[in-house]
Amino acid sequence: MSAVIEEHHDHHDHKPTGLTRWLFTTNHKDIGTLYLWFSFAMFVIGGLFAMVIRLELFQPGLQFVEPEFFNQMTTLHGLVMVFGAVMPATVGLANWMIPIMIGAPDMALPRMNNWSFWILPFAFTLLLSSLFMEGGAPNFGWTFYAPLSTTFGPPSTDFFIFGVHLMGISSIMGSINVIVTVFNMRAPGMTLMKMPMFVWTWLITAFLLIMVMPVLAGAVTMMLTDRHFGTSFFDAAGGGDPVMFQHIFWFFGHPEVYIMILPAFGIASQIIPTFSRKPLFGYASMVYATAAIALLSFVVWAHHMFTVGMPLAGELFFMFATLLIAVPTGVKVFNWVATMWKGSITFETPMLYALAFVILFTIGGFSGVMLAMTPVDFQYHDTYFVVAHFHYVLFPGAIFGTMAAVYYWLPKWTGNLYNERWAKIQFWLQIFFVNLTFFPMHFSGLAGMPRRIPDYNLAFADFNMISSIGAFGLALTQIIFIAVVIGCIRGKRKATAQVWEGAQGLEWTLPSPAPYHSFTTPPKVD
Amino acid sequence: MAFFHKIRTALPVLLALLFSASVGAEELQYNMREGVTEISQGVYDLHMLVTWICVGIGVVVFGAMFYAMFAHRRSKNPEPAKFSHNTLVEVVWTAIPFLILVVLAVPAVRLLVAMEDTSESEVTVQITGYQWKWHYKYLDQDIEFFSNLATPRSEIEHYEGEGKPSDPNYLLDVDNRVVLPVGKKIRFLITADDVLHAWWIPDFAVKKDAIPGFINEAWTKVDEPGIYRGQCAELCGKDHGFMPIVVEVVSEEDFDAWIQSKYDEQAEAERLAAEAASKSWSKEDLMSQGEQAYNTYCAACHKVDGTGTPPVFPGMIDSPITTGPVEAHISIVVNGKAGTAMQAFGAQLTDAELAAIITYERNAWGIDTGDLVQPADIAAFKAGN
């Protein structure tokens, strides 16, 4: 990145150089950049774990890794992707974009901002170092159900616990920063109901984070005391309850799902109007729908645990509440379609990603409705059908949303245009492989293949081989992605301030690249 | 619906063509099983209903989207419209999904209530999940047994790259099947001994978590005799993928005969165990019996060569257990170690088997303590336990 920055001395940007610039930076753009690179590094590591999984599942029989190591791979893949790749990516986008979208000079709490990023490399060093410990890395799945993770967990579980604590602290500080910035630093005239949708969705995400991260911290702390200090929170022999762990975990875990997807909703709501050359349809209902989804996400957690043996009334309540989420989610999808309706649409790469996001996320939403139906869920639960479902909402959902954002704002960040041709090639290859990987998982799951198994009956062989081939291809397309991004950073073709003809919003009033210090005097919004 | 029906019949053909290269004679399973009970049929019907509703919504929504992409692209529609809301439309498309959900919820509630009604059962089977096997106890008949994976390790492990599995029941075969009578309401009481497991037979649409310290209830009534296979459906550690479930549903006469044969088997086993326990074994006998039993019950964790996977599954060689006092060695095998995967084998194996395993562990792999443990030693330990 330094090559880019050096070219712009004309902005009189005072900043340290070299390593200290990144270590001590309090600049929201630098911190956003750090988050995004960190996220990509974790995406690669988590992806390598996924390659190990798909390699072992390529055909029946154990060929490459032992079941014990396989379980470590599924666990770390989940943890690294959720906490290392998806969440930091959206925090990076928030850091870069929220101040320049609301006309603020920086985030409200810049030193805390620095700290909330720099905790993350330590958190993931703790977590990933467990791979090299005696007894291996955590092997109990990213959901770390007790008692497999407590009394039965490997010694490295304690490193996992402290790693999760650090990630939680980082997320909470990041969200406090977003909330304080949005409430206090909007440009004069920018009322809440004039804020860009990305800012709205992130504001709501930040509240979700503040609500549930402490709950996760509580869960891992109880694990720690169960493991070492003689408590029995999750052990029936001491008066505890292993199911209580699941209630606490999913009280965090379900809002967490929306923490990962709401920013992507915001991104789609920025991009689709730009390339449809038409204002976002139903802005107010978008805001209310996002808030409704966030509120409902607190009362649906037990749909992850229909098979634990809840009372009938509990099963009914969680089924109804979960089905209800389909209503505001539907509203959002209809609004996006209505935004396109009678627009003047062009299909640059960010738009392609946003459209793929809407379609494939909706497919993930359909399987979500199916999973919400308790009696049918008994068959789907803990099979590859669930794996297909959440990968559809996370990969072509959250990750495509992030990629759409990267292509959309990259010219603003770097001042250069990216190579549209290669970006489109990457898009089409990725769309092919993402479906080749995850769509067959619906079938293997319905046919009866449980998740988290290193080996399977011959009946599941074909679908697994297809998924594995898709996964290998999907990994390769990421090489094109990073090549396009680096090509853009080093690019020669300058972007204008406006970049996209139809784009609206304060960020496009700044030159490209956005100067190191922007909106030092607030703009006026009418 | 005729259109849907056409797709329904065409889809398997298309898929079969697609995968015919490797499928061979077997029919490709790509959808949920209809199963063999009234409940599983109801679940299947609901699954198909919600699937087709989702497909229908998808066709409408994506259809509108693709139409907009095509008809409202810039080259066709250079002047975009300006509208940004329409209250009536927004109310309508909030209300319609809500109504669809109500339509889905009604049959779901009816089915769920039926699934949770475990009353008036005729046979009760208690199912306990262990790492990594199932234990079944017929409460009224007083029969109990363990059910282990029957697929041999040599069929599973291909780390050297040789061969591949070919058994159609690969990983779905057990040594002792659960046998149930046809047409009777069976109640399952499901629990676990160590970590969470889940007992699942897709053909019955029964899946319930096995939770240590708690007992869950489920039920089924199977109208077709046959063999039905399932797997553990909750991550339970290393061999989660290797603890299948096989249920054989038979006529009532065959069920009674099976019960009788189990009684005979148990009596015979007790007689043999008593005989083995009273006799003093030679080292050769103990070692050969021990090797066999060790490889069956212990090698999954401690490995055939005794190296284990430390520190979670300790090795045998240089271990203070196998080289230290015999008493401590017997104690850990009989009583297990709380909070670890080391189970209490005292009740699972006969005294002769325990004696043979312990002798084997103290003399194999170059340990050579020379200690011989006799079944009588185990009995004495248990008596003082």
XYZ file of N, CA, C and O in Angstrom, chain A residues 328-486:
636
model
N -39.479 -9.532 7.258
C -38.616 -8.365 6.964
C -37.512 -8.680 5.956
O -37.118 -7.794 5.175
N -37.006 -9.928 5.962
C -35.972 -10.271 4.982
C -36.558 -10.209 3.583
O -35.918 -9.707 2.650
N -37.794 -10.700 3.441
C -38.486 -10.623 2.153
C -38.639 -9.181 1.704
O -38.383 -8.850 0.551
N -39.027 -8.315 2.648
C -39.202 -6.893 2.317
C -37.918 -6.338 1.701
O -37.948 -5.610 0.699
N -36.778 -6.700 2.288
C -35.512 -6.179 1.763
C -35.282 -6.650 0.332
O -34.907 -5.870 -0.542
N -35.520 -7.941 0.097
C -35.289 -8.476 -1.248
C -36.226 -7.805 -2.249
O -35.797 -7.378 -3.333
N -37.508 -7.654 -1.872
C -38.461 -7.003 -2.785
C -38.027 -5.565 -3.061
O -38.145 -5.074 -4.181
N -37.534 -4.881 -2.035
C -37.085 -3.493 -2.230
C -35.928 -3.417 -3.221
O -35.866 -2.486 -4.032
N -35.014 -4.372 -3.140
C -33.889 -4.345 -4.083
C -34.387 -4.547 -5.513
O -33.943 -3.878 -6.442
N -35.325 -5.495 -5.661
C -35.858 -5.734 -7.004
C -36.590 -4.493 -7.501
O -36.428 -4.071 -8.654
N -37.355 -3.866 -6.606
C -38.107 -2.670 -7.004
C -37.168 -1.512 -7.326
O -37.500 -0.643 -8.144
N -35.994 -1.478 -6.677
C -35.011 -0.446 -7.008
C -34.545 -0.600 -8.451
O -34.362 0.366 -9.184
N -34.370 -1.857 -8.866
C -33.914 -2.108 -10.234
C -35.013 -1.816 -11.258
O -34.728 -1.487 -12.407
N -36.259 -1.994 -10.801
C -37.405 -1.898 -11.711
C -37.448 -0.530 -12.377
O -37.435 0.486 -11.702
N -37.506 -0.489 -13.695
C -37.550 0.738 -14.480
C -36.316 1.601 -14.260
O -36.357 2.818 -14.487
N -35.246 1.006 -13.769
C -33.986 1.734 -13.663
C -33.307 1.753 -15.020
O -33.903 1.395 -16.051
N -32.049 2.165 -15.001
C -31.258 2.175 -16.219
C -29.977 1.433 -15.865
O -28.977 2.026 -15.486
N -30.058 0.103 -15.979
C -29.102 -0.755 -15.285
C -27.864 -1.022 -16.132
O -27.954 -1.321 -17.328
N -26.688 -0.926 -15.498
C -25.463 -1.432 -16.116
C -24.848 -2.459 -15.176
O -25.195 -2.518 -13.997
N -23.926 -3.253 -15.737
C -23.467 -4.434 -14.997
C -21.961 -4.422 -14.771
O -21.245 -5.310 -15.193
N -21.476 -3.380 -14.086
C -20.087 -3.394 -13.672
C -19.910 -4.427 -12.559
O -20.886 -4.862 -11.942
N -18.659 -4.789 -12.281
C -18.403 -5.883 -11.337
C -19.094 -5.715 -9.975
O -19.670 -6.682 -9.473
N -19.072 -4.519 -9.357
C -19.772 -4.427 -8.062
C -21.245 -4.790 -8.194
O -21.804 -5.451 -7.306
N -21.873 -4.380 -9.303
C -23.288 -4.688 -9.508
C -23.481 -6.191 -9.689
O -24.412 -6.785 -9.139
N -22.575 -6.819 -10.453
C -22.701 -8.262 -10.644
C -22.659 -8.969 -9.280
O -23.457 -9.858 -8.992
N -21.707 -8.553 -8.444
C -21.625 -9.163 -7.113
C -22.871 -8.890 -6.286
O -23.355 -9.759 -5.570
N -23.394 -7.652 -6.367
C -24.580 -7.329 -5.586
C -25.774 -8.165 -6.051
O -26.566 -8.651 -5.229
N -25.902 -8.358 -7.372
C -27.025 -9.156 -7.879
C -26.873 -10.619 -7.482
O -27.832 -11.270 -7.051
N -25.637 -11.141 -7.604
C -25.398 -12.521 -7.177
C -25.692 -12.665 -5.697
O -26.265 -13.664 -5.256
N -25.332 -11.630 -4.948
C -25.626 -11.639 -3.517
C -27.118 -11.790 -3.287
O -27.562 -12.641 -2.518
N -27.927 -10.963 -3.964
C -29.370 -10.999 -3.716
C -29.928 -12.381 -4.049
O -30.674 -12.978 -3.265
N -29.537 -12.934 -5.196
C -30.113 -14.214 -5.617
C -29.640 -15.359 -4.721
O -30.443 -16.138 -4.199
N -28.342 -15.450 -4.516
C -27.824 -16.618 -3.783
C -28.115 -16.501 -2.288
O -28.381 -17.509 -1.631
N -28.097 -15.278 -1.765
C -28.488 -15.132 -0.362
C -29.940 -15.559 -0.195
O -30.300 -16.209 0.793
N -30.783 -15.211 -1.155
C -32.192 -15.599 -1.055
C -32.340 -17.117 -1.087
O -33.178 -17.679 -0.368
N -31.502 -17.798 -1.868
C -31.544 -19.273 -1.851
C -31.185 -19.773 -0.449
O -31.834 -20.674 0.096
N -30.178 -19.150 0.160
C -29.857 -19.488 1.551
C -31.013 -19.174 2.486
O -31.237 -19.870 3.468
N -31.765 -18.118 2.163
C -32.939 -17.771 2.966
C -34.045 -18.814 2.829
O -34.703 -19.171 3.805
N -34.220 -19.332 1.607
C -35.230 -20.388 1.398
C -34.913 -21.604 2.262
O -35.788 -22.142 2.956
N -33.653 -22.054 2.208
C -33.331 -23.223 3.033
C -33.452 -22.868 4.510
O -33.717 -23.728 5.341
N -33.312 -21.570 4.829
C -33.533 -21.135 6.208
C -34.977 -21.321 6.627
O -35.258 -21.788 7.737
N -35.909 -20.984 5.736
C -37.327 -21.192 6.046
C -37.602 -22.679 6.239
O -38.321 -23.091 7.156
N -36.997 -23.508 5.380
C -37.204 -24.955 5.509
C -36.699 -25.445 6.866
O -37.357 -26.216 7.568
N -35.507 -24.951 7.253
C -34.914 -25.380 8.526
C -35.708 -24.881 9.721
O -35.643 -25.461 10.806
N -36.456 -23.788 9.527
C -37.223 -23.242 10.645
C -38.387 -24.139 11.041
O -38.893 -24.061 12.157
N -38.828 -24.985 10.087
C -40.000 -25.833 10.364
C -39.568 -27.004 11.233
O -38.989 -27.974 10.734
N -39.899 -26.921 12.514
C -39.388 -27.890 13.478
C -39.493 -29.351 13.045
O -38.494 -30.070 13.097
N -40.682 -29.836 12.621
C -40.759 -31.280 12.336
C -39.821 -31.701 11.201
O -39.264 -32.793 11.243
N -39.655 -30.845 10.216
C -38.779 -31.193 9.103
C -37.320 -31.013 9.511
O -36.431 -31.730 9.061
N -37.089 -30.039 10.413
C -35.722 -29.791 10.873
C -35.119 -31.037 11.521
O -33.912 -31.252 11.458
N -35.980 -31.859 12.144
C -35.445 -33.085 12.746
C -34.672 -33.902 11.714
O -33.712 -34.577 12.043
N -35.127 -33.855 10.456
C -34.399 -34.572 9.409
C -33.184 -33.792 8.912
O -32.147 -34.355 8.614
N -33.314 -32.460 8.791
C -32.205 -31.669 8.251
C -31.071 -31.484 9.263
O -29.927 -31.319 8.888
N -31.454 -31.425 10.545
C -30.517 -30.999 11.587
C -29.206 -31.779 11.546
O -29.207 -33.000 11.468
N -28.096 -31.018 11.637
C -26.760 -31.618 11.681
C -26.427 -32.479 10.462
O -25.661 -33.436 10.549
N -27.028 -32.156 9.309
C -26.636 -32.817 8.067
C -25.976 -31.788 7.151
O -25.924 -30.603 7.477
N -25.530 -32.242 5.998
C -24.936 -31.323 5.030
C -25.937 -30.313 4.489
O -25.549 -29.309 3.908
N -27.237 -30.559 4.683
C -28.223 -29.570 4.271
C -27.999 -28.267 5.038
O -28.086 -27.173 4.482
N -27.678 -28.407 6.326
C -27.381 -27.229 7.144
C -26.089 -26.571 6.668
O -25.985 -25.343 6.589
N -25.104 -27.405 6.327
C -23.830 -26.875 5.834
C -24.073 -26.072 4.555
O -23.546 -24.973 4.379
N -24.908 -26.623 3.668
C -25.241 -25.906 2.431
C -25.922 -24.578 2.763
O -25.575 -23.535 2.229
N -26.891 -24.630 3.670
C -27.653 -23.430 4.041
C -26.725 -22.310 4.523
O -26.747 -21.208 4.008
N -25.889 -22.608 5.519
C -25.150 -21.469 6.083
C -23.982 -21.066 5.198
O -23.534 -19.926 5.259
N -23.507 -21.961 4.329
C -22.504 -21.493 3.386
C -23.132 -20.605 2.312
O -22.488 -19.691 1.819
N -24.392 -20.860 1.965
C -25.048 -19.958 1.011
C -25.251 -18.570 1.589
O -25.133 -17.576 0.882
N -25.560 -18.462 2.882
C -25.724 -17.114 3.420
C -24.373 -16.478 3.723
O -24.256 -15.263 3.748
N -23.333 -17.287 3.947
C -22.041 -16.691 4.286
C -21.159 -16.445 3.074
O -20.601 -15.379 2.928
N -21.018 -17.427 2.196
C -20.092 -17.192 1.078
C -20.712 -16.272 0.032
O -20.305 -15.121 -0.102
N -21.734 -16.726 -0.710
C -22.315 -15.761 -1.657
C -23.118 -14.685 -0.947
O -23.570 -13.735 -1.585
N -23.294 -14.798 0.360
C -23.931 -13.736 1.128
C -22.886 -12.754 1.622
O -22.522 -11.802 0.937
N -22.372 -13.018 2.806
C -21.473 -12.050 3.451
C -20.209 -11.800 2.630
O -19.773 -10.662 2.476
N -19.604 -12.854 2.074
C -18.321 -12.661 1.392
C -18.519 -11.996 0.025
O -17.758 -11.113 -0.349
N -19.565 -12.389 -0.711
C -19.839 -11.674 -1.966
C -20.172 -10.206 -1.680
O -19.797 -9.313 -2.447
N -20.871 -9.949 -0.585
C -21.171 -8.569 -0.200
C -19.884 -7.784 -0.004
O -19.730 -6.660 -0.491
N -18.931 -8.420 0.715
C -17.653 -7.754 0.949
C -16.908 -7.523 -0.361
O -16.343 -6.452 -0.596
N -16.918 -8.527 -1.235
C -16.210 -8.370 -2.513
C -16.864 -7.289 -3.365
O -16.172 -6.506 -4.033
N -18.200 -7.229 -3.322
C -18.897 -6.158 -4.038
C -18.400 -4.814 -3.532
O -18.090 -3.903 -4.322
N -18.286 -4.697 -2.195
C -17.848 -3.441 -1.591
C -16.419 -3.119 -2.000
O -16.095 -1.965 -2.295
N -15.564 -4.134 -2.022
C -14.168 -3.903 -2.377
C -14.082 -3.370 -3.807
O -13.440 -2.358 -4.070
N -14.774 -3.990 -4.743
C -14.731 -3.505 -6.131
C -15.354 -2.122 -6.253
O -14.916 -1.293 -7.033
N -16.391 -1.884 -5.455
C -17.138 -0.630 -5.541
C -16.295 0.542 -5.054
O -16.279 1.607 -5.671
N -15.576 0.343 -3.937
C -14.866 1.457 -3.313
C -13.362 1.446 -3.572
O -12.666 2.381 -3.202
N -12.860 0.382 -4.197
C -11.426 0.292 -4.459
C -10.891 1.529 -5.203
O -9.842 2.066 -4.831
N -11.592 2.016 -6.237
C -11.093 3.230 -6.912
C -11.047 4.425 -5.961
O -10.154 5.261 -6.070
N -11.978 4.496 -5.026
C -11.972 5.594 -4.061
C -10.786 5.457 -3.101
O -10.179 6.437 -2.689
N -10.459 4.215 -2.748
C -9.367 3.976 -1.793
C -8.002 4.220 -2.434
O -7.112 4.772 -1.828
N -7.850 3.720 -3.679
C -6.518 3.729 -4.288
C -6.334 4.864 -5.279
O -5.206 5.190 -5.628
N -7.419 5.429 -5.755
C -7.313 6.444 -6.792
C -7.180 5.865 -8.187
O -7.085 6.594 -9.163
N -7.164 4.533 -8.279
C -6.993 3.877 -9.580
C -8.197 3.009 -9.917
O -8.891 2.518 -9.030
N -8.387 2.799 -11.220
C -9.423 1.859 -11.653
C -8.840 0.447 -11.648
O -7.661 0.252 -11.941
N -9.665 -0.518 -11.301
C -9.215 -1.907 -11.389
C -9.495 -2.422 -12.792
O -10.207 -1.781 -13.573
N -8.946 -3.582 -13.101
C -9.118 -4.165 -14.428
C -10.493 -4.835 -14.524
O -10.707 -5.921 -14.006
N -11.428 -4.148 -15.185
C -12.817 -4.605 -15.225
C -12.940 -5.994 -15.865
O -13.720 -6.828 -15.445
N -12.115 -6.223 -16.890
C -12.187 -7.480 -17.624
C -11.833 -8.653 -16.715
O -12.581 -9.635 -16.613
N -10.709 -8.528 -16.001
C -10.319 -9.624 -15.115
C -11.253 -9.757 -13.921
O -11.508 -10.853 -13.434
N -11.755 -8.613 -13.470
C -12.703 -8.666 -12.351
C -13.945 -9.453 -12.763
O -14.479 -10.258 -11.986
N -14.386 -9.261 -14.016
C -15.583 -9.990 -14.466
C -15.277 -11.475 -14.665
O -16.099 -12.338 -14.345
N -14.087 -11.754 -15.193
C -13.703 -13.170 -15.329
C -13.713 -13.829 -13.955
O -14.255 -14.919 -13.755
N -13.135 -13.115 -12.986
C -13.103 -13.660 -11.626
C -14.515 -13.872 -11.108
O -14.817 -14.899 -10.503
N -15.393 -12.902 -11.368
C -16.773 -13.047 -10.896
C -17.437 -14.292 -11.462
O -18.012 -15.094 -10.725
N -17.339 -14.480 -12.777
C -18.073 -15.606 -13.384
C -17.488 -16.943 -12.951
O -18.239 -17.906 -12.719
N -16.156 -17.000 -12.840
C -15.559 -18.246 -12.356
C -16.016 -18.534 -10.924
O -16.386 -19.650 -10.565
N -16.002 -17.468 -10.119
C -16.353 -17.664 -8.717
C -17.805 -18.083 -8.565
O -18.135 -18.941 -7.755
N -18.693 -17.479 -9.370
C -20.116 -17.810 -9.258
C -20.326 -19.274 -9.651
O -21.134 -19.988 -9.067
N -19.558 -19.727 -10.642
C -19.670 -21.129 -11.051
C -19.193 -22.045 -9.934
O -19.891 -22.986 -9.528
N -18.011 -21.765 -9.400
C -17.445 -22.689 -8.423
C -18.167 -22.624 -7.078
O -18.260 -23.634 -6.371
N -18.686 -21.463 -6.710
C -19.361 -21.383 -5.418
C -20.607 -22.271 -5.436
O -20.915 -22.964 -4.467
N -21.294 -22.285 -6.577
C -22.476 -23.141 -6.667
C -22.103 -24.610 -6.819
O -22.770 -25.490 -6.281
N -21.013 -24.863 -7.541
C -20.563 -26.249 -7.701
C -20.158 -26.825 -6.338
O -20.359 -28.010 -6.067
N -19.607 -25.979 -5.481
C -19.188 -26.451 -4.167
C -20.377 -26.689 -3.258
O -20.496 -27.754 -2.639
N -21.246 -25.689 -3.160
C -22.230 -25.726 -2.083
C -23.593 -26.271 -2.504
O -24.322 -26.772 -1.665
N -23.966 -26.187 -3.790
C -25.310 -26.690 -4.120
C -25.438 -28.192 -3.907
O -26.428 -28.643 -3.337
N -24.459 -29.004 -4.317
C -24.608 -30.457 -4.091
C -24.729 -30.820 -2.605
O -25.226 -31.888 -2.271
N -24.270 -29.925 -1.721
C -24.385 -30.229 -0.296
C -25.841 -30.322 0.147
O -26.159 -31.039 1.084
N -26.740 -29.599 -0.532
C -28.171 -29.766 -0.239
C -28.563 -31.228 -0.445
O -29.265 -31.827 0.361
N -28.088 -31.791 -1.571
C -28.481 -33.164 -1.908
C -27.857 -34.173 -0.953
O -28.530 -35.091 -0.478
N -26.548 -34.024 -0.685
C -25.934 -35.016 0.202
C -26.567 -34.947 1.585
O -26.732 -35.969 2.254
N -26.946 -33.736 2.009
C -27.597 -33.597 3.312
C -28.973 -34.250 3.323
O -29.308 -35.012 4.237
N -29.769 -33.993 2.289
C -31.102 -34.602 2.235
C -30.988 -36.118 2.149
O -31.789 -36.854 2.722
N -29.965 -36.588 1.439
C -29.787 -38.035 1.318
C -29.356 -38.654 2.644
O -29.393 -39.869 2.786
N -28.941 -37.837 3.595
C -28.687 -38.363 4.931
C -27.249 -38.291 5.410
O -26.887 -38.986 6.355
N -26.423 -37.448 4.806
C -25.040 -37.373 5.263
C -24.905 -36.400 6.430
O -25.192 -35.222 6.285
N -24.472 -36.885 7.615
C -24.271 -35.973 8.739
C -23.095 -35.048 8.465
O -22.200 -35.379 7.682
N -23.103 -33.874 9.109
C -21.965 -32.976 8.962
C -20.852 -33.406 9.916
O -21.053 -34.243 10.775
N -19.668 -32.828 9.730
C -18.524 -33.036 10.612
C -18.083 -34.493 10.686
O -17.693 -34.976 11.747
N -18.181 -35.223 9.574
C -17.636 -36.582 9.545
C -16.515 -36.646 8.509
O -16.631 -36.050 7.438
N -15.432 -37.355 8.835
C -14.285 -37.394 7.928
C -14.430 -38.445 6.828
O -13.628 -38.486 5.903
N -15.436 -39.291 6.946
C -15.588 -40.386 5.998
C -17.072 -40.709 5.919
O -17.824 -40.417 6.846
N -17.499 -41.299 4.795
C -18.933 -41.452 4.593
C -19.237 -42.681 3.754
O -18.366 -43.240 3.094
N -20.503 -43.044 3.784
C -20.980 -44.170 2.990
C -20.895 -43.849 1.495
O -20.946 -42.691 1.090
N -20.795 -44.932 0.683
C -20.592 -44.741 -0.754
C -21.727 -43.961 -1.426
O -21.533 -43.329 -2.458
N -22.921 -43.990 -0.806
C -24.062 -43.296 -1.406
C -23.820 -41.795 -1.548
O -24.437 -41.131 -2.367
N -22.920 -41.239 -0.728
C -22.684 -39.792 -0.761
C -21.473 -39.424 -1.608
O -21.077 -38.263 -1.660
N -20.874 -40.435 -2.265
C -19.571 -40.214 -2.904
C -19.632 -39.187 -4.031
O -18.781 -38.309 -4.115
N -20.667 -39.280 -4.904
C -20.688 -38.402 -6.076
C -20.778 -36.935 -5.692
O -20.026 -36.107 -6.181
N -21.728 -36.641 -4.802
C -21.919 -35.245 -4.415
C -20.671 -34.692 -3.736
O -20.316 -33.529 -3.911
N -20.004 -35.531 -2.939
C -18.813 -35.042 -2.260
C -17.691 -34.757 -3.237
O -16.951 -33.778 -3.075
N -17.571 -35.600 -4.243
C -16.511 -35.362 -5.217
C -16.770 -34.050 -5.967
O -15.860 -33.246 -6.158
N -18.037 -33.816 -6.327
C -18.367 -32.563 -7.016
C -18.057 -31.366 -6.118
O -17.423 -30.392 -6.543
N -18.476 -31.450 -4.851
C -18.214 -30.345 -3.917
C -16.723 -30.083 -3.794
O -16.281 -28.931 -3.742
N -15.943 -31.155 -3.733
C -14.500 -30.976 -3.574
C -13.895 -30.298 -4.799
O -13.081 -29.384 -4.662
N -14.316 -30.740 -5.984
C -13.786 -30.112 -7.203
C -14.149 -28.630 -7.207
O -13.315 -27.765 -7.473
N -15.412 -28.332 -6.839
C -15.844 -26.939 -6.756
C -14.993 -26.146 -5.782
O -14.591 -25.018 -6.067
N -14.696 -26.752 -4.635
C -13.942 -26.037 -3.602
C -12.523 -25.725 -4.076
O -12.001 -24.636 -3.818
N -11.910 -26.673 -4.778
C -10.549 -26.415 -5.274
C -10.581 -25.254 -6.278
O -9.727 -24.364 -6.250
N -11.583 -25.273 -7.167
C -11.712 -24.181 -8.140
C -11.964 -22.850 -7.454
O -11.376 -21.822 -7.803
N -12.832 -22.883 -6.429
C -13.171 -21.672 -5.689
C -11.911 -21.063 -5.064
O -11.735 -19.843 -5.052
N -11.042 -21.929 -4.560
C -9.803 -21.437 -3.954
C -8.941 -20.748 -5.017
O -8.378 -19.679 -4.772
N -8.880 -21.358 -6.197
C -8.022 -20.780 -7.244
C -8.520 -19.407 -7.703
O -7.721 -18.527 -8.020
N -9.871 -19.219 -7.718
C -10.371 -17.912 -8.176
C -9.939 -16.785 -7.239
O -9.902 -15.628 -7.641
N -9.611 -17.129 -5.987
C -9.169 -16.073 -5.061
C -7.821 -15.503 -5.497
O -7.488 -14.367 -5.158
N -7.038 -16.300 -6.231
C -5.753 -15.790 -6.723
C -6.008 -14.662 -7.729
O -5.340 -13.631 -7.699
N -7.012 -14.865 -8.589
C -7.349 -13.799 -9.533
C -7.820 -12.571 -8.771
O -7.457 -11.438 -9.090
N -8.639 -12.816 -7.729
C -9.172 -11.684 -6.959
C -8.037 -10.824 -6.419
O -8.018 -9.609 -6.598
N -7.069 -11.468 -5.758
C -6.003 -10.680 -5.134
C -5.125 -10.034 -6.206
O -4.632 -8.919 -6.024
N -4.989 -10.709 -7.369
C -4.205 -10.111 -8.454
C -4.888 -8.843 -8.952
O -4.226 -7.832 -9.215
N -6.216 -8.868 -9.067
C -6.936 -7.676 -9.527
C -6.786 -6.547 -8.511
O -6.555 -5.382 -8.878
N -6.875 -6.902 -7.207
C -6.764 -5.870 -6.170
C -5.369 -5.245 -6.192
O -5.217 -4.016 -6.184
N -4.322 -6.084 -6.254
C -2.956 -5.556 -6.264
C -2.723 -4.761 -7.546
O -2.118 -3.677 -7.529
